[in-house]
PDB file of C-alpha atoms in Angstrom:
ATOM      1  CA  MET A  71      -5.482 -10.826  -5.833  1.00 36.00           C
ATOM      2  CA  LEU A  72      -2.623  -8.381  -5.346  1.00 42.00           C
ATOM      3  CA  ARG A  73       0.612  -9.189  -7.107  1.00 43.00           C
ATOM      4  CA  HIS A  74       4.165  -8.381  -6.037  1.00 40.00           C
ATOM      5  CA  LEU A  75       5.970  -6.638  -8.863  1.00 39.00           C
ATOM      6  CA  THR A  76       9.315  -4.912  -9.270  1.00 41.00           C
ATOM      7  CA  GLN A  77       9.972  -1.245  -8.555  1.00 44.00           C
ATOM      8  CA  ASN A  78       9.043  -0.487 -12.156  1.00 43.00           C
ATOM      9  CA  ASP A  79       5.433  -1.400 -11.444  1.00 44.00           C
ATOM     10  CA  SER A  80       3.035  -1.598  -8.523  1.00 50.00           C
ATOM     11  CA  VAL A  81       1.120  -3.955  -6.310  1.00 51.00           C
ATOM     12  CA  ARG A  82      -2.386  -4.039  -7.754  1.00 52.00           C
ATOM     13  CA  SER A  83      -5.676  -5.887  -7.752  1.00 58.00           C
ATOM     14  CA  ASP A  84      -6.484  -7.874 -10.877  1.00 63.00           C
ATOM     15  CA  ASP A  85     -10.194  -7.292 -10.233  1.00 68.00           C
ATOM     16  CA  CYS A  86     -10.106  -3.504 -10.563  1.00 77.00           C
ATOM     17  CA  SER A  87      -9.256  -1.119 -13.366  1.00 81.00           C
ATOM     18  CA  ARG A  88      -9.804   2.178 -11.477  1.00 84.00           C
ATOM     19  CA  TYR A  89      -6.944   4.533 -10.613  1.00 82.00           C
ATOM     20  CA  ALA A  90      -8.821   6.606  -7.992  1.00 82.00           C
ATOM     21  CA  ALA A  91      -7.485   7.011  -4.453  1.00 85.00           C
ATOM     22  CA  GLY A  92      -7.375   3.607  -2.777  1.00 84.00           C
ATOM     23  CA  HIS A  93      -7.430   1.696  -6.077  1.00 85.00           C
ATOM     24  CA  ARG A  94      -4.714   0.792  -8.614  1.00 85.00           C
ATOM     25  CA  VAL A  95      -1.415   2.642  -8.877  1.00 87.00           C
ATOM     26  CA  HIS A  96      -1.036   4.474 -12.187  1.00 86.00           C
ATOM     27  CA  TRP A  97       2.407   4.188 -13.813  1.00 88.00           C
ATOM     28  CA  ILE A  98       3.001   7.928 -13.361  1.00 90.00           C
ATOM     29  CA  HIS A  99       2.142   7.614  -9.644  1.00 87.00           C
ATOM     30  CA  ALA A 100       4.608   4.694  -9.360  1.00 88.00           C
ATOM     31  CA  LYS A 101       7.290   6.696 -11.178  1.00 90.00           C
ATOM     32  CA  LYS A 102       6.848   9.681  -8.848  1.00 90.00           C
ATOM     33  CA  CYS A 103       6.983   7.402  -5.776  1.00 89.00           C
ATOM     34  CA  ARG A 104      10.352   6.102  -6.999  1.00 88.00           C
ATOM     35  CA  GLN A 105      11.882   9.365  -8.227  1.00 91.00           C
ATOM     36  CA  GLU A 106      10.521  11.823  -5.634  1.00 91.00           C
ATOM     37  CA  PRO A 107       9.387   9.716  -2.654  1.00 89.00           C
ATOM     38  CA  GLY A 108       9.611  12.493  -0.072  1.00 91.00           C
ATOM     39  CA  GLN A 109       9.574  11.370   3.545  1.00 91.00           C
ATOM     40  CA  ALA A 110       9.199   7.610   4.013  1.00 93.00           C
ATOM     41  CA  VAL A 111       7.942   6.441   7.409  1.00 94.00           C
ATOM     42  CA  GLU A 112       8.611   2.798   8.222  1.00 95.00           C
ATOM     43  CA  ILE A 113       5.411   1.295   9.601  1.00 96.00           C
ATOM     44  CA  LEU A 114       4.284  -1.892  11.303  1.00 95.00           C
ATOM     45  CA  LEU A 115       1.623  -3.470   9.115  1.00 95.00           C
ATOM     46  CA  THR A 116       0.259  -7.000   9.145  1.00 94.00           C
ATOM     47  CA  ALA A 117      -2.697  -8.742   7.548  1.00 94.00           C
ATOM     48  CA  GLY A 118      -4.564  -8.370  10.853  1.00 95.00           C
ATOM     49  CA  ASP A 119      -4.411  -4.573  10.568  1.00 96.00           C
ATOM     50  CA  VAL A 120      -6.650  -4.523   7.459  1.00 95.00           C
ATOM     51  CA  ARG A 121     -10.360  -4.289   8.314  1.00 95.00           C
ATOM     52  CA  ASP A 122     -13.106  -5.817   6.164  1.00 94.00           C
ATOM     53  CA  ASP A 123     -14.356  -2.342   5.208  1.00 94.00           C
ATOM     54  CA  GLY A 124     -10.930  -1.475   3.722  1.00 93.00           C
ATOM     55  CA  TRP A 125      -9.678   0.797   6.524  1.00 96.00           C
ATOM     56  CA  VAL A 126      -6.125   0.344   7.830  1.00 96.00           C
ATOM     57  CA  GLU A 127      -4.642   2.012  10.923  1.00 94.00           C
ATOM     58  CA  LEU A 128      -0.993   2.902  10.294  1.00 95.00           C
ATOM     59  CA  ARG A 129       1.461   2.459  13.181  1.00 93.00           C
ATOM     60  CA  PRO A 130       5.043   3.761  13.042  1.00 94.00           C
ATOM     61  CA  ALA A 131       7.774   1.143  13.464  1.00 93.00           C
ATOM     62  CA  PHE A 132       9.926   3.594  15.425  1.00 91.00           C
ATOM     63  CA  ASP A 133       9.408   6.801  17.386  1.00 87.00           C
ATOM     64  CA  TYR A 134       7.601   9.267  15.156  1.00 83.00           C
ATOM     65  CA  ALA A 135       6.435  12.718  16.276  1.00 79.00           C
ATOM     66  CA  ASN A 136       3.435  13.055  13.951  1.00 85.00           C
ATOM     67  CA  ASP A 137       0.185  11.105  13.907  1.00 89.00           C
ATOM     68  CA  LEU A 138      -0.259   8.667  11.047  1.00 94.00           C
ATOM     69  CA  PRO A 139      -3.606   8.622   9.269  1.00 93.00           C
ATOM     70  CA  ALA A 140      -6.016   5.777   8.821  1.00 96.00           C
ATOM     71  CA  VAL A 141      -5.965   4.858   5.122  1.00 96.00           C
ATOM     72  CA  TRP A 142      -8.403   3.001   2.872  1.00 94.00           C
ATOM     73  CA  THR A 143      -7.986   0.341   0.196  1.00 92.00           C
ATOM     74  CA  HIS A 144     -10.531  -0.958  -2.302  1.00 90.00           C
ATOM     75  CA  ALA A 145      -9.506  -4.603  -1.868  1.00 88.00           C
ATOM     76  CA  PRO A 146      -8.959  -5.419   1.807  1.00 91.00           C
ATOM     77  CA  GLY A 147      -8.917  -9.199   1.322  1.00 89.00           C
ATOM     78  CA  ALA A 148      -6.275  -8.972  -1.369  1.00 87.00           C
ATOM     79  CA  LEU A 149      -4.143  -6.628   0.750  1.00 90.00           C
ATOM     80  CA  ARG A 150      -4.427  -9.044   3.710  1.00 92.00           C
ATOM     81  CA  GLU A 151      -3.286 -11.884   1.440  1.00 90.00           C
ATOM     82  CA  THR A 152      -0.325  -9.853   0.213  1.00 89.00           C
ATOM     83  CA  LEU A 153       0.716  -8.814   3.720  1.00 92.00           C
ATOM     84  CA  ALA A 154       0.421 -12.393   5.008  1.00 91.00           C
ATOM     85  CA  ALA A 155       3.015 -13.470   2.430  1.00 89.00           C
ATOM     86  CA  HIS A 156       5.177 -10.328   2.737  1.00 89.00           C
ATOM     87  CA  ARG A 157       8.603 -10.752   4.346  1.00 87.00           C
ATOM     88  CA  GLY A 158      10.073  -7.279   4.274  1.00 91.00           C
ATOM     89  CA  ARG A 159       9.614  -3.688   5.313  1.00 93.00           C
ATOM     90  CA  VAL A 160       6.613  -1.449   4.742  1.00 95.00           C
ATOM     91  CA  TYR A 161       6.783   2.346   4.365  1.00 95.00           C
ATOM     92  CA  TRP A 162       4.128   5.062   4.332  1.00 95.00           C
ATOM     93  CA  LEU A 163       4.820   7.672   1.631  1.00 95.00           C
ATOM     94  CA  PRO A 164       2.576  10.551   2.788  1.00 94.00           C
ATOM     95  CA  ARG A 165       3.429  12.782  -0.177  1.00 93.00           C
ATOM     96  CA  TRP A 166       1.912  10.241  -2.593  1.00 93.00           C
ATOM     97  CA  HIS A 167      -0.652   8.490  -0.334  1.00 92.00           C
ATOM     98  CA  ALA A 168       1.019   5.159  -0.956  1.00 94.00           C
ATOM     99  CA  LEU A 169       2.320   2.174   0.947  1.00 94.00           C
ATOM    100  CA  LYS A 170       5.649   0.816  -0.256  1.00 93.00           C
ATOM    101  CA  LEU A 171       6.301  -2.880   0.380  1.00 92.00           C
ATOM    102  CA  VAL A 172      10.007  -3.645   0.164  1.00 91.00           C
ATOM    103  CA  HIS A 173      11.037  -7.236  -0.538  1.00 81.00           C
ATOM    104  CA  GLY A 174      14.367  -8.969  -0.233  1.00 66.00           C
ATOM    105  CA  ASP A 175      17.453  -7.247   1.144  1.00 56.00           C
ATOM    106  CA  GLY A 176      16.219  -3.684   0.645  1.00 48.00           C
ATOM    107  CA  ASP A 177      17.215  -1.073   3.163  1.00 48.00           C
ATOM    108  CA  SER A 178      15.517   2.215   3.890  1.00 43.00           C
ATOM    109  CA  GLY A 179      18.226   4.181   2.092  1.00 44.00           C
ATOM    110  CA  GLY A 180      17.607   7.158   4.351  1.00 43.00           C
ATOM    111  CA  ALA A 181      14.550   9.382   4.384  1.00 41.00           C
ATOM    112  CA  GLY A 182      13.737   8.661   0.754  1.00 43.00           C
ATOM    113  CA  GLY A 183      12.966   4.986   1.346  1.00 44.00           C
ATOM    114  CA  GLY A 184      15.152   3.854  -1.570  1.00 44.00           C
ATOM    115  CA  THR A 185      15.777   0.141  -1.819  1.00 39.00           C
ATOM    116  CA  ARG A 186      18.183  -2.415  -3.176  1.00 50.00           C
ATOM    117  CA  GLY A 187      15.426  -5.071  -3.129  1.00 57.00           C
ATOM    118  CA  ALA A 188      12.271  -5.194  -5.210  1.00 65.00           C
ATOM    119  CA  ALA A 189       9.320  -3.093  -4.057  1.00 75.00           C
ATOM    120  CA  GLY A 190       5.621  -2.858  -4.694  1.00 88.00           C
ATOM    121  CA  LEU A 191       3.209   0.008  -4.128  1.00 90.00           C
ATOM    122  CA  VAL A 192      -0.314   0.158  -2.756  1.00 92.00           C
ATOM    123  CA  ASN A 193      -2.334   3.273  -3.582  1.00 91.00           C
ATOM    124  CA  VAL A 194      -4.404   4.193  -0.514  1.00 93.00           C
ATOM    125  CA  GLY A 195      -7.016   6.840   0.078  1.00 92.00           C
ATOM    126  CA  LEU A 196      -7.694   9.079   3.044  1.00 93.00           C
ATOM    127  CA  ASP A 197     -11.440   8.824   2.338  1.00 90.00           C
ATOM    128  CA  GLY A 198     -13.411   5.601   1.958  1.00 86.00           C
ATOM    129  CA  GLY A 199     -15.088   4.420  -1.192  1.00 83.00           C
ATOM    130  CA  ASP A 200     -16.630   1.381  -2.871  1.00 82.00           C
ATOM    131  CA  LEU A 201     -14.932  -1.964  -2.417  1.00 86.00           C
ATOM    132  CA  CYS A 202     -13.914  -3.693  -5.655  1.00 81.00           C
ATOM    133  CA  GLU A 203     -13.964  -7.246  -4.372  1.00 68.00           C
ATOM    134  CA  GLY A 204     -16.481  -9.596  -2.759  1.00 54.00           C
ATOM    135  CA  VAL A 205     -16.593  -7.684   0.534  1.00 41.00           C
ATOM    136  CA  ARG A 206     -19.713  -5.727  -0.332  1.00 42.00           C
ATOM    137  CA  ALA A 207     -22.806  -5.816   1.884  1.00 36.00           C
ATOM    138  CA  GLY A 208     -21.092  -7.621   4.732  1.00 42.00           C
ATOM    139  CA  GLU A 209     -19.635 -10.494   2.697  1.00 43.00           C
ATOM    140  CA  ARG A 210     -16.279 -11.852   3.870  1.00 40.00           C
ATOM    141  CA  SER A 211     -13.638 -12.314   1.187  1.00 37.00           C
ATOM    142  CA  SER A 212     -11.872 -15.605   0.734  1.00 36.00           C
ATOM    143  CA  LEU A 213      -8.130 -15.506   1.250  1.00 32.00           C
ATOM    144  CA  ALA A 214      -7.632 -18.912  -0.364  1.00 28.00           C
TER     145      ALA A 214
END
């Protein structure tokens, strides 16, 4: 299950200890996302956008000139669960290959995506990999 944590930490899966692309966010990665976020693109992302194989199509919330990539997560069921409960904004941080989930009364704070509310991070990959939850070999994960 993914957990919502403050800006000092990340959103992560309790079932995985890997820090590879698409897996957990290392503390240095989280620190860089906060201190040097680069461009932050607000995206539309719901639980329904996360496929069983871990792939997620990113869609910009507003007009955006560039194409957004498809990204991959190791725990699609956990990300769906997190997004179903999320009531805030979501940003794509292309510099760090991360999704930033902003909770509470956070605002975009300009291009850097700074927030007043709490935020969590999801480390995503641009290449697929092995799932770290019960969605292997066609199994469906339980969102309960």
